[in-house]
Short mmCIF file of C-alpha atoms in Angstrom, two decimals:
data_model
loop_
_atom_site.label_atom_id
_atom_site.label_comp_id
_atom_site.label_asym_id
_atom_site.label_seq_id
_atom_site.Cartn_x
_atom_site.Cartn_y
_atom_site.Cartn_z
CA MET A 19 108.93 95.61 146.43
CA ASP A 20 112.32 95.37 148.12
CA SER A 21 113.77 98.83 147.51
CA GLU A 22 117.21 97.89 148.89
CA ALA A 23 117.54 94.96 146.48
CA LEU A 24 116.34 97.16 143.62
CA LYS A 25 119.01 99.79 144.48
CA LYS A 26 121.71 97.16 144.81
CA TYR A 27 120.95 95.42 141.51
CA SER A 28 120.28 98.62 139.63
CA ALA A 29 123.81 99.77 140.56
CA LEU A 30 125.15 96.61 138.88
CA HIS A 31 123.36 97.64 135.66
CA PRO A 32 123.91 101.42 135.54
CA LYS A 33 122.47 103.56 132.76
CA PRO A 34 125.12 105.32 130.61
CA ALA A 35 124.81 109.11 131.00
CA GLY A 36 122.86 110.91 128.31
CA LEU A 37 121.55 107.82 126.52
CA THR A 38 117.87 107.84 125.50
CA LEU A 39 116.17 105.01 123.62
CA GLN A 40 112.71 104.56 122.17
CA TYR A 41 110.69 101.32 122.22
CA GLY A 42 109.69 100.92 118.56
CA THR A 43 108.11 98.24 116.36
CA ALA A 44 111.13 96.04 117.01
CA GLY A 45 111.50 96.85 120.70
CA PHE A 46 114.82 98.45 121.68
CA ARG A 47 117.80 98.11 119.37
CA THR A 48 121.26 99.62 119.52
CA LYS A 49 124.92 98.73 120.07
CA ALA A 50 125.14 95.76 122.46
CA GLU A 51 127.40 97.50 124.99
CA GLN A 52 124.75 100.19 125.61
CA LEU A 53 121.99 97.73 126.51
CA ASP A 54 122.85 96.19 129.87
CA HIS A 55 120.65 98.59 131.91
CA VAL A 56 117.81 98.24 129.37
CA MET A 57 117.81 94.44 129.71
CA PHE A 58 117.71 94.63 133.51
CA ARG A 59 114.81 97.09 133.33
CA MET A 60 112.88 95.07 130.75
CA GLY A 61 113.15 92.17 133.21
CA LEU A 62 111.43 94.48 135.73
CA LEU A 63 108.81 95.54 133.19
CA ALA A 64 108.02 91.95 132.16
CA VAL A 65 107.21 91.14 135.79
CA LEU A 66 104.86 94.14 136.01
CA ARG A 67 103.19 93.23 132.70
CA SER A 68 102.81 89.61 133.82
CA LYS A 69 101.13 90.69 137.07
CA ALA A 70 98.88 93.14 135.18
CA VAL A 71 97.54 90.51 132.75
CA VAL A 72 97.97 87.50 135.09
CA SER A 73 99.73 85.56 132.32
CA THR A 74 103.21 84.53 131.22
CA ILE A 75 105.11 87.21 129.25
CA GLY A 76 108.02 86.60 126.86
CA ILE A 77 111.31 88.45 126.54
CA MET A 78 113.42 87.90 123.42
CA VAL A 79 117.01 89.12 123.29
CA THR A 80 117.75 89.79 119.61
CA ALA A 81 118.41 92.54 117.08
CA SER A 82 117.02 90.46 114.19
CA HIS A 83 118.64 91.53 110.89
CA ASN A 84 120.92 94.21 112.42
CA PRO A 85 124.73 93.75 112.37
CA GLU A 86 126.27 91.33 114.89
CA GLU A 87 127.61 94.15 117.13
CA ASP A 88 124.05 95.34 117.83
CA ASN A 89 121.51 93.75 120.12
CA GLY A 90 118.00 94.41 121.26
CA VAL A 91 115.03 93.22 123.24
CA LYS A 92 111.32 92.75 122.55
CA LEU A 93 108.53 91.77 124.91
CA VAL A 94 105.89 89.22 123.92
CA ASP A 95 102.29 89.50 125.14
CA PRO A 96 100.18 86.56 126.40
CA LEU A 97 98.89 85.19 123.08
CA GLY A 98 102.27 85.49 121.43
CA GLU A 99 101.54 88.93 120.00
CA MET A 100 103.68 92.06 120.27
CA LEU A 101 103.65 94.15 123.45
CA HIS A 102 100.50 96.29 123.82
CA PRO A 103 101.13 99.87 122.55
CA SER A 104 100.21 101.47 125.91
CA TRP A 105 103.04 99.47 127.50
CA GLU A 106 105.56 100.54 124.84
CA GLU A 107 105.40 103.93 126.53
CA TYR A 108 106.13 102.41 129.95
CA ALA A 109 109.05 100.52 128.42
CA THR A 110 110.49 103.78 127.09
CA GLN A 111 110.00 105.56 130.44
CA LEU A 112 111.65 102.76 132.39
CA ALA A 113 114.59 102.42 129.98
CA ASN A 114 115.37 106.14 130.11
CA ALA A 115 114.84 106.71 133.85
CA GLU A 116 117.82 107.82 135.90
CA ASP A 117 119.02 105.12 138.32
CA GLY A 118 117.57 106.93 141.34
CA GLU A 119 114.08 107.23 139.79
CA LEU A 120 113.48 103.54 139.09
CA GLN A 121 111.36 102.82 142.15
CA LYS A 122 109.22 105.93 141.63
CA ILE A 123 108.56 104.99 137.97
CA ILE A 124 107.72 101.38 138.85
CA ILE A 125 105.17 102.65 141.38
CA GLU A 126 103.71 105.04 138.75
CA ILE A 127 103.37 102.22 136.20
CA CYS A 128 101.66 100.04 138.81
CA GLN A 129 99.14 102.81 139.49
CA LYS A 130 98.48 103.71 135.85
CA ALA A 131 98.17 100.11 134.69
CA ALA A 132 96.38 98.80 137.80
CA VAL A 133 99.11 96.24 138.53
CA ASN A 134 98.34 94.04 141.52
CA GLN A 135 101.76 93.60 143.16
CA ARG A 136 100.57 90.53 145.09
CA LYS A 137 99.95 88.46 141.94
CA ASP A 138 102.55 85.94 140.77
CA ALA A 139 104.65 86.75 137.73
CA SER A 140 106.04 84.38 135.12
CA VAL A 141 108.40 85.21 132.25
CA PHE A 142 109.80 83.12 129.36
CA ILE A 143 113.22 84.20 128.04
CA GLY A 144 114.86 83.43 124.70
CA ARG A 145 117.95 84.71 122.91
CA ASP A 146 119.66 84.65 119.51
CA THR A 147 123.24 83.60 118.71
CA ARG A 148 124.96 86.99 119.05
CA PRO A 149 128.11 86.96 121.21
CA SER A 150 126.48 89.52 123.55
CA SER A 151 123.12 87.74 123.96
CA GLU A 152 123.96 85.37 126.80
CA LYS A 153 125.28 88.08 129.12
CA LEU A 154 122.38 90.38 128.27
CA SER A 155 119.81 87.69 128.99
CA GLN A 156 121.48 87.28 132.40
CA SER A 157 120.73 90.96 133.03
CA VAL A 158 117.08 90.29 132.14
CA ILE A 159 117.05 87.48 134.74
CA ASP A 160 118.42 89.91 137.38
CA GLY A 161 115.52 92.25 136.68
CA ILE A 162 112.93 89.48 136.92
CA SER A 163 114.40 88.11 140.14
CA VAL A 164 114.57 91.47 141.94
CA LEU A 165 110.79 91.80 141.66
CA GLY A 166 110.26 88.19 142.68
CA GLY A 167 109.17 86.89 139.27
CA GLN A 168 109.46 83.25 138.17
CA TYR A 169 111.21 82.62 134.86
CA HIS A 170 111.98 79.86 132.39
CA ASP A 171 115.07 80.41 130.25
CA TYR A 172 114.72 78.66 126.87
CA GLY A 173 118.23 79.73 125.90
CA LEU A 174 118.86 79.76 122.15
CA VAL A 175 115.57 79.93 120.20
CA THR A 176 114.23 81.74 117.15
CA THR A 177 112.02 84.75 117.92
CA PRO A 178 108.88 82.98 116.57
CA GLN A 179 109.60 79.93 118.74
CA LEU A 180 109.49 82.10 121.86
CA HIS A 181 106.21 83.69 120.71
CA TYR A 182 104.86 80.18 120.16
CA MET A 183 105.87 78.97 123.66
CA VAL A 184 104.24 81.99 125.32
CA CYS A 185 101.00 81.34 123.45
CA CYS A 186 101.04 77.61 124.34
CA GLN A 187 101.62 78.41 127.99
CA ASN A 188 98.78 80.93 128.22
CA THR A 189 96.25 78.76 126.36
CA GLN A 190 96.97 75.93 128.84
CA GLY A 191 98.41 73.82 126.03
CA GLN A 192 95.49 74.32 123.63
CA TYR A 193 97.81 75.89 121.06
CA GLY A 194 100.45 73.20 121.62
CA LYS A 195 103.15 72.07 124.06
CA ALA A 196 105.36 74.90 125.34
CA THR A 197 108.59 73.08 124.48
CA LEU A 198 110.88 73.05 121.45
CA GLU A 199 110.03 69.41 120.97
CA GLY A 200 106.33 70.29 120.99
CA TYR A 201 106.95 72.92 118.31
CA TYR A 202 108.93 70.52 116.09
CA GLU A 203 106.35 67.74 116.50
CA LYS A 204 103.28 69.87 115.80
CA LEU A 205 104.74 71.47 112.67
CA SER A 206 106.37 68.36 111.22
CA LYS A 207 103.26 66.23 111.77
CA ALA A 208 101.08 68.74 109.88
CA PHE A 209 103.72 69.07 107.15
CA THR A 210 104.05 65.29 106.74
CA GLU A 211 100.27 64.92 106.44
CA LEU A 212 100.18 67.59 103.73
CA ILE A 213 103.12 66.19 101.73
CA LYS A 214 101.44 62.73 101.68
CA GLN A 215 98.64 64.24 99.57
CA SER A 216 100.96 65.67 96.93
CA PRO A 217 100.74 64.25 93.38
CA SER A 218 104.49 63.53 93.24
CA SER A 219 104.65 62.15 96.78
CA GLY A 220 107.46 59.68 97.30
CA GLU A 221 108.96 59.81 93.82
CA SER A 222 111.18 62.86 93.84
CA GLN A 223 112.98 64.33 96.77
CA ARG A 224 112.36 68.03 97.10
CA HIS A 225 115.59 69.94 97.57
CA VAL A 226 115.70 73.42 99.00
CA LYS A 227 118.79 75.50 99.76
CA ILE A 228 118.50 77.73 102.83
CA ASP A 229 120.68 80.72 103.71
CA CYS A 230 120.42 80.94 107.52
CA ALA A 231 122.03 84.41 107.81
CA ASN A 232 124.69 82.84 110.10
CA GLY A 233 122.06 82.96 112.80
CA ILE A 234 119.77 80.95 115.06
CA GLY A 235 117.76 79.55 112.12
CA ALA A 236 120.58 77.14 111.27
CA LEU A 237 120.74 75.68 114.80
CA LYS A 238 117.00 75.16 115.03
CA LEU A 239 116.60 73.76 111.50
CA SER A 240 119.27 71.17 112.19
CA GLU A 241 117.48 70.21 115.42
CA MET A 242 114.23 69.90 113.48
CA GLU A 243 115.63 67.97 110.52
CA PRO A 244 115.14 64.48 112.04
CA TYR A 245 111.40 65.26 112.28
CA PHE A 246 111.05 66.01 108.53
CA PRO A 247 109.65 63.42 106.09
CA LYS A 248 112.32 61.84 103.87
CA GLU A 249 110.86 63.52 100.75
CA VAL A 250 112.33 66.81 101.86
CA LEU A 251 116.03 67.54 101.77
CA ILE A 252 117.19 70.82 103.23
CA HIS A 253 120.68 72.14 102.58
CA LEU A 254 121.87 74.75 105.07
CA TYR A 255 124.24 77.55 104.12
CA ASN A 256 125.65 80.41 106.24
CA ASP A 257 125.09 78.28 109.32
CA GLY A 258 127.12 80.52 111.64
CA THR A 259 130.16 78.27 111.95
CA LYS A 260 132.45 80.48 109.84
CA GLU A 261 131.05 83.93 109.16
CA LYS A 262 129.41 86.86 110.96
CA LEU A 263 125.66 87.11 111.59
CA ASN A 264 123.76 88.91 108.78
CA HIS A 265 127.00 89.86 107.00
CA LEU A 266 126.31 89.92 103.23
CA CYS A 267 123.57 87.35 103.76
CA GLY A 268 120.07 86.86 105.18
CA ALA A 269 116.61 87.85 104.00
CA ASP A 270 117.12 91.58 104.51
CA PHE A 271 120.36 91.64 102.48
CA VAL A 272 118.81 89.65 99.62
CA LYS A 273 115.65 91.79 99.52
CA VAL A 274 117.47 95.14 99.68
CA HIS A 275 120.30 94.30 97.26
CA GLN A 276 118.24 92.03 95.00
CA LYS A 277 121.08 89.55 94.74
CA PRO A 278 122.01 86.15 96.22
CA PRO A 279 123.77 85.97 99.60
CA ARG A 280 127.45 85.26 99.93
CA GLY A 281 128.26 81.61 100.58
CA LEU A 282 125.40 80.00 98.65
CA ASP A 283 126.13 78.74 95.17
CA MET A 284 123.02 78.63 92.99
CA LYS A 285 122.50 76.42 90.00
CA PRO A 286 119.81 77.40 87.44
CA ASN A 287 116.22 76.93 88.64
CA GLU A 288 117.12 75.67 92.12
CA ARG A 289 114.74 76.74 94.89
CA CYS A 290 116.58 78.85 97.45
CA CYS A 291 115.43 80.90 100.40
CA SER A 292 116.93 83.17 103.06
CA PHE A 293 115.96 83.61 106.70
CA ASP A 294 116.87 86.75 108.65
CA GLY A 295 119.00 86.74 111.82
CA ASP A 296 116.25 85.71 114.25
CA ALA A 297 114.27 83.63 111.70
CA ASP A 298 111.05 85.64 111.60
CA ARG A 299 111.34 86.62 107.92
CA ILE A 300 111.83 84.65 104.73
CA VAL A 301 112.29 85.41 101.03
CA TYR A 302 112.67 82.92 98.15
CA TYR A 303 114.71 83.32 94.95
CA TYR A 304 116.26 81.44 92.03
CA LYS A 305 118.47 81.99 88.99
CA ASP A 306 117.03 81.25 85.57
CA ALA A 307 118.85 79.45 82.73
CA THR A 308 120.43 82.74 81.59
CA GLY A 309 121.80 83.37 85.10
CA TYR A 310 119.30 86.16 85.88
CA PHE A 311 118.38 86.49 89.58
CA HIS A 312 114.66 86.39 90.49
CA LEU A 313 113.49 87.47 93.96
CA ILE A 314 110.21 86.14 95.36
CA ASP A 315 109.32 88.45 98.23
CA GLY A 316 106.62 88.65 100.89
CA ASP A 317 104.00 89.89 98.40
CA LYS A 318 104.42 86.83 96.19
CA ILE A 319 104.45 84.53 99.22
CA ALA A 320 101.14 86.06 100.38
CA THR A 321 99.75 85.57 96.86
CA LEU A 322 100.73 81.88 96.69
CA ILE A 323 99.17 81.21 100.11
CA SER A 324 96.01 83.15 99.13
CA ILE A 325 95.56 81.22 95.88
CA PHE A 326 95.84 77.94 97.80
CA LEU A 327 93.55 78.87 100.69
CA LYS A 328 90.95 80.40 98.39
CA GLU A 329 90.69 77.13 96.39
CA LEU A 330 90.30 75.11 99.58
CA LEU A 331 87.71 77.44 101.07
CA ALA A 332 85.71 77.21 97.85
CA LYS A 333 85.87 73.39 98.04
CA VAL A 334 84.62 73.19 101.62
CA GLY A 335 81.77 75.47 100.55
CA GLN A 336 81.73 77.60 103.70
CA THR A 337 81.03 81.31 103.71
CA LEU A 338 84.25 82.19 105.49
CA LYS A 339 85.58 85.69 104.83
CA MET A 340 89.16 85.87 103.61
CA ALA A 341 91.29 88.98 103.06
CA VAL A 342 94.91 89.97 102.48
CA VAL A 343 96.57 92.76 104.47
CA GLN A 344 99.49 94.68 102.96
CA THR A 345 101.43 97.90 103.54
CA ALA A 346 102.12 100.72 101.08
CA TYR A 347 105.39 98.93 100.18
CA ALA A 348 103.52 96.03 98.56
CA ASN A 349 104.21 95.88 94.83
CA GLY A 350 101.32 97.33 92.80
CA SER A 351 101.21 94.19 90.63
CA SER A 352 100.51 91.99 93.65
CA THR A 353 97.64 94.21 94.81
CA ARG A 354 96.19 94.26 91.27
CA TYR A 355 96.47 90.46 90.92
CA LEU A 356 94.83 89.76 94.28
CA GLU A 357 91.95 92.17 93.75
CA GLU A 358 91.27 91.74 90.04
CA THR A 359 92.26 88.15 89.21
CA LEU A 360 91.90 86.32 92.51
CA LYS A 361 89.00 88.54 93.66
CA VAL A 362 90.27 88.64 97.25
CA PRO A 363 89.78 91.88 99.23
CA VAL A 364 93.06 93.68 100.01
CA HIS A 365 93.50 96.13 102.91
CA CYS A 366 96.41 98.52 103.26
CA VAL A 367 97.68 99.49 106.73
CA LYS A 368 100.59 101.42 108.23
CA THR A 369 104.04 99.82 108.15
CA GLY A 370 104.80 97.62 111.15
CA VAL A 371 103.83 94.05 111.92
CA LYS A 372 101.49 94.99 114.76
CA HIS A 373 99.27 96.99 112.36
CA LEU A 374 99.06 94.10 109.89
CA HIS A 375 98.40 91.53 112.61
CA HIS A 376 95.67 93.66 114.16
CA LYS A 377 93.86 94.17 110.83
CA ALA A 378 94.15 90.47 109.86
CA GLN A 379 92.29 89.56 113.08
CA GLU A 380 89.12 91.10 111.59
CA PHE A 381 88.59 88.24 109.10
CA ASP A 382 87.88 84.51 109.26
CA VAL A 383 91.10 84.00 107.33
CA GLY A 384 93.53 86.93 107.32
CA VAL A 385 96.73 86.61 105.28
CA TYR A 386 99.35 89.27 106.00
CA PHE A 387 102.89 89.75 104.74
CA GLU A 388 105.24 92.66 104.52
CA ALA A 389 107.22 92.82 101.27
CA ASN A 390 110.34 92.08 103.38
CA GLY A 391 109.09 88.54 104.02
CA HIS A 392 107.60 88.88 107.50
CA GLY A 393 104.10 87.46 107.68
CA THR A 394 101.65 84.71 108.58
CA VAL A 395 97.98 83.71 108.36
CA LEU A 396 95.40 84.16 111.12
CA PHE A 397 92.29 81.97 111.43
CA SER A 398 89.39 83.18 113.57
CA LYS A 399 88.15 80.90 116.34
CA THR A 400 84.91 80.42 114.36
CA ALA A 401 86.77 79.47 111.19
CA GLU A 402 89.06 77.05 113.01
CA THR A 403 86.21 75.29 114.86
CA LYS A 404 84.20 75.00 111.64
CA ILE A 405 87.16 73.58 109.65
CA ARG A 406 88.09 71.02 112.34
CA GLU A 407 84.44 69.93 112.56
CA LEU A 408 84.18 69.44 108.77
CA ALA A 409 87.47 67.50 108.70
CA LYS A 410 85.98 65.06 111.20
CA GLU A 411 82.32 64.84 110.27
CA GLU A 412 81.68 66.00 106.67
CA LYS A 413 80.05 63.17 104.63
CA ASP A 414 81.04 64.48 101.19
CA ASP A 415 84.53 63.10 100.43
CA GLU A 416 85.86 66.08 98.49
CA LYS A 417 84.71 68.57 101.12
CA ARG A 418 86.11 66.50 103.97
CA GLU A 419 89.50 66.08 102.27
CA ALA A 420 89.72 69.84 101.59
CA ALA A 421 88.83 70.51 105.24
CA LYS A 422 91.60 68.12 106.34
CA VAL A 423 94.15 70.00 104.23
CA LEU A 424 92.96 73.27 105.80
CA GLU A 425 93.20 71.74 109.26
CA ASN A 426 96.83 70.74 108.64
CA MET A 427 97.51 74.24 107.31
CA ILE A 428 96.15 75.71 110.55
CA ASP A 429 98.55 73.49 112.52
CA LEU A 430 101.54 74.19 110.27
CA ILE A 431 101.17 77.98 110.38
CA ASN A 432 102.56 79.82 113.41
CA GLN A 433 99.67 82.21 113.98
CA THR A 434 101.44 84.22 116.68
CA VAL A 435 103.94 85.97 114.39
CA GLY A 436 105.88 85.66 111.11
CA ASP A 437 108.03 82.51 111.34
CA ALA A 438 110.59 81.64 108.65
CA ILE A 439 110.64 77.90 109.48
CA SER A 440 106.84 77.60 109.48
CA ASP A 441 106.42 79.82 106.39
CA MET A 442 109.02 77.77 104.51
CA LEU A 443 107.16 74.53 105.28
CA VAL A 444 103.85 76.12 104.23
CA ILE A 445 105.37 77.21 100.91
CA GLU A 446 107.07 73.85 100.30
CA ALA A 447 103.78 72.04 101.02
CA ILE A 448 101.78 74.29 98.67
CA LEU A 449 104.30 73.96 95.83
CA ALA A 450 104.26 70.16 96.25
CA LEU A 451 100.46 69.92 96.44
CA LYS A 452 99.94 72.17 93.43
CA GLY A 453 102.84 70.62 91.51
CA LEU A 454 104.36 74.06 90.92
CA THR A 455 107.99 74.87 90.13
CA VAL A 456 109.57 78.00 91.55
CA GLN A 457 109.46 79.58 88.04
CA GLN A 458 105.71 78.90 87.69
CA TRP A 459 105.11 80.47 91.07
CA ASP A 460 107.19 83.50 90.08
CA ALA A 461 105.22 83.87 86.83
CA VAL A 462 101.86 84.37 88.60
CA TYR A 463 102.39 88.10 88.06
CA THR A 464 105.32 90.35 87.12
CA ASP A 465 106.49 92.87 89.70
CA LEU A 466 106.47 96.51 88.68
CA PRO A 467 110.03 97.88 88.73
CA ASN A 468 110.58 99.84 91.95
CA ARG A 469 113.19 101.73 93.91
CA LEU A 470 113.68 102.43 97.61
CA LEU A 471 115.72 105.46 98.65
CA LYS A 472 116.31 107.39 101.84
CA VAL A 473 117.05 111.06 102.44
CA GLN A 474 118.69 112.38 105.60
CA VAL A 475 116.74 115.17 107.24
CA ALA A 476 117.32 117.36 110.30
CA ASP A 477 114.10 116.15 111.94
CA ARG A 478 112.00 113.28 110.62
CA ARG A 479 108.93 114.56 112.50
CA VAL A 480 108.35 117.31 109.93
CA ILE A 481 106.75 114.63 107.75
CA ASP A 482 103.31 113.48 108.77
CA THR A 483 101.30 110.99 106.70
CA THR A 484 97.75 109.72 106.27
CA ASP A 485 95.91 107.01 104.28
CA ALA A 486 98.11 104.15 105.62
CA GLU A 487 101.23 106.29 104.98
CA ARG A 488 100.44 106.67 101.29
CA ARG A 489 99.97 110.46 101.41
CA ALA A 490 101.99 113.20 103.14
CA VAL A 491 100.03 115.79 105.11
CA THR A 492 103.06 117.92 106.07
CA PRO A 493 105.26 119.72 105.11
CA PRO A 494 102.88 121.83 102.99
CA GLY A 495 103.29 121.41 99.23
CA LEU A 496 105.13 118.06 99.38
CA GLN A 497 102.18 115.83 98.46
CA GLU A 498 101.16 118.14 95.60
CA LYS A 499 104.73 117.95 94.28
CA ILE A 500 104.71 114.12 94.50
CA ASP A 501 101.33 113.97 92.71
CA ALA A 502 102.70 116.08 89.87
CA LEU A 503 105.83 113.91 89.54
CA VAL A 504 103.81 110.65 89.55
CA LYS A 505 101.70 111.97 86.63
CA LYS A 506 104.80 111.93 84.40
CA TYR A 507 105.17 108.13 84.39
CA ARG A 508 103.03 105.14 83.45
CA LEU A 509 101.71 102.69 86.10
CA SER A 510 103.50 104.78 88.67
CA ARG A 511 103.04 105.65 92.31
CA ALA A 512 105.31 107.02 95.03
CA PHE A 513 105.09 107.77 98.73
CA VAL A 514 107.35 109.02 101.52
CA ARG A 515 107.33 108.20 105.21
CA PRO A 516 109.57 109.04 108.17
CA SER A 517 111.75 106.20 109.47
CA GLY A 518 110.69 104.77 112.83
CA THR A 519 114.26 104.63 114.08
CA GLU A 520 116.50 107.35 112.56
CA ASP A 521 116.32 110.87 111.08
CA VAL A 522 115.76 109.75 107.53
CA VAL A 523 112.78 109.84 105.22
CA ARG A 524 112.13 106.66 103.23
CA ILE A 525 111.02 106.96 99.63
CA TYR A 526 109.30 104.30 97.54
CA ALA A 527 108.57 104.63 93.83
CA GLU A 528 107.35 102.21 91.18
CA ALA A 529 106.70 102.63 87.46
CA ASP A 530 106.48 100.73 84.16
CA THR A 531 110.28 100.52 83.68
CA GLN A 532 113.25 100.44 86.06
CA GLU A 533 114.57 103.63 84.47
CA ASN A 534 111.29 105.43 85.20
CA ALA A 535 111.06 104.04 88.74
CA ASP A 536 114.63 105.25 89.42
CA ALA A 537 113.93 108.68 87.91
CA LEU A 538 110.71 109.09 89.88
CA ALA A 539 112.37 108.02 93.16
CA HIS A 540 115.20 110.49 92.56
CA GLU A 541 112.82 113.39 91.75
CA VAL A 542 110.75 112.64 94.87
CA SER A 543 113.94 112.51 96.98
CA LEU A 544 114.89 115.99 95.73
CA ALA A 545 111.42 117.27 96.66
CA VAL A 546 111.83 115.80 100.18
CA TYR A 547 115.33 117.30 100.48
CA HIS A 548 114.10 120.79 99.55
CA LEU A 549 110.74 120.80 101.34
CA ALA A 550 111.49 118.71 104.46
CA GLY A 551 114.84 120.07 105.60
CA GLY A 552 117.37 117.76 103.94
CA LYS A 553 120.83 117.42 105.52
CA GLY A 554 124.16 117.37 103.70
CA ALA A 555 124.50 117.45 99.92
CA PRO A 556 121.35 117.09 97.75
CA PRO A 557 120.60 113.52 96.57
CA GLN A 558 122.51 112.51 93.42
CA PRO A 559 120.84 110.38 90.71
#
């Protein structure tokens, strides 16, 4: 390690006094002007991580669904998964170190993580369309270069595309070609094969309106459009040419406000969807004939995919184990439908994609989605090998055809991470193959009315939870109070959990009517305010 070069470059990316940041589920995120030193240091960390695992590591410069003024950075591990939790701690240490301590902390990390400094390092970099992203990714490059790492800058890509490239690179091309072209070709080929099988193939063009959150999704969808079969017509809105990123649009806005984005005009029963700012989440929606807005969130997407995969698995007649992974935020109706009607096991885990991904790896076919629209499907090596073998060699026509559909599904799904483009194509293919309208899909089950609230507290750490965040352990008396409140309403449940990023406590409640869900959420928020050190005025109904 060249300590002079490190000193020199570190001085070009000084840390603002008194700033401390925490590497969370989404990496680091804050105002863009506070991130220069963090980017430089994550360049350093990526080199260390690459040497430690002797693989290519990814760095994505994005703040996803946050406002345009913000930015952030996340690291991608060798198989396209999120950074290993033990390294999140190193990331936090390195980001918060004083300028003079950098070399000492790098040496400590190398010792703790058994990093062989003599190994080569390779890093893939991607960025979103924010005005600050290009300069910040240059700071990442400075960090990589100081420690002698090699890098490939993919420039503007969606977050899932970078995850995909990293996985392709580290599987020596087994997962696919580590280029944008490779990504477009693999997905569109699988999609085209699937669409060919659909009952209405060729007769009607399938229109879908897409709100791209004024972000990277619009750029990449327009690059990919020439690869799509002619049966599919995509119409892009909020493409970033006129308005600000994520402003009154995007998947997060639509999910939270339960209303259509600005800049997309909906006619009755048209299929519409929204991506978030870095295109790793998607939600669908439509307006019915009376003009009423219907949201189809991650739970209903997971249900559609599960129905489809379960039918196919039954047809191929293999004993492959399938399960759905959800968080406590999943609507109670979706859980009930999956378990009771579809007879698919459902597992509940803590909030955060890494927890869902990890649990889904335990099954032959693991479907996971957060209600916010982030999710994918994982196929075990065993399941994938078996399916590809059947698609090639099975004598029975029906079984072989079902295996071929499954094989194309495996190729269409981005198994590294939730991917709005891939998920959209999966949904469009399933709707076409099953001949379903968006209304029929929506009618599979009816969501229980629910309400999300947050309460400001002096210190979010006073709340500790258990049972996948569904029950509060501290402060004393809070869970008992919630239990008593829940008893007052039909089909109700409620839980509270501390935010991962700010001093607020998030509250979720559902019940048989919207009025009851709202009342329950409000009563629980008062309990949190009084028992967990609420700040400011008490919550108002």
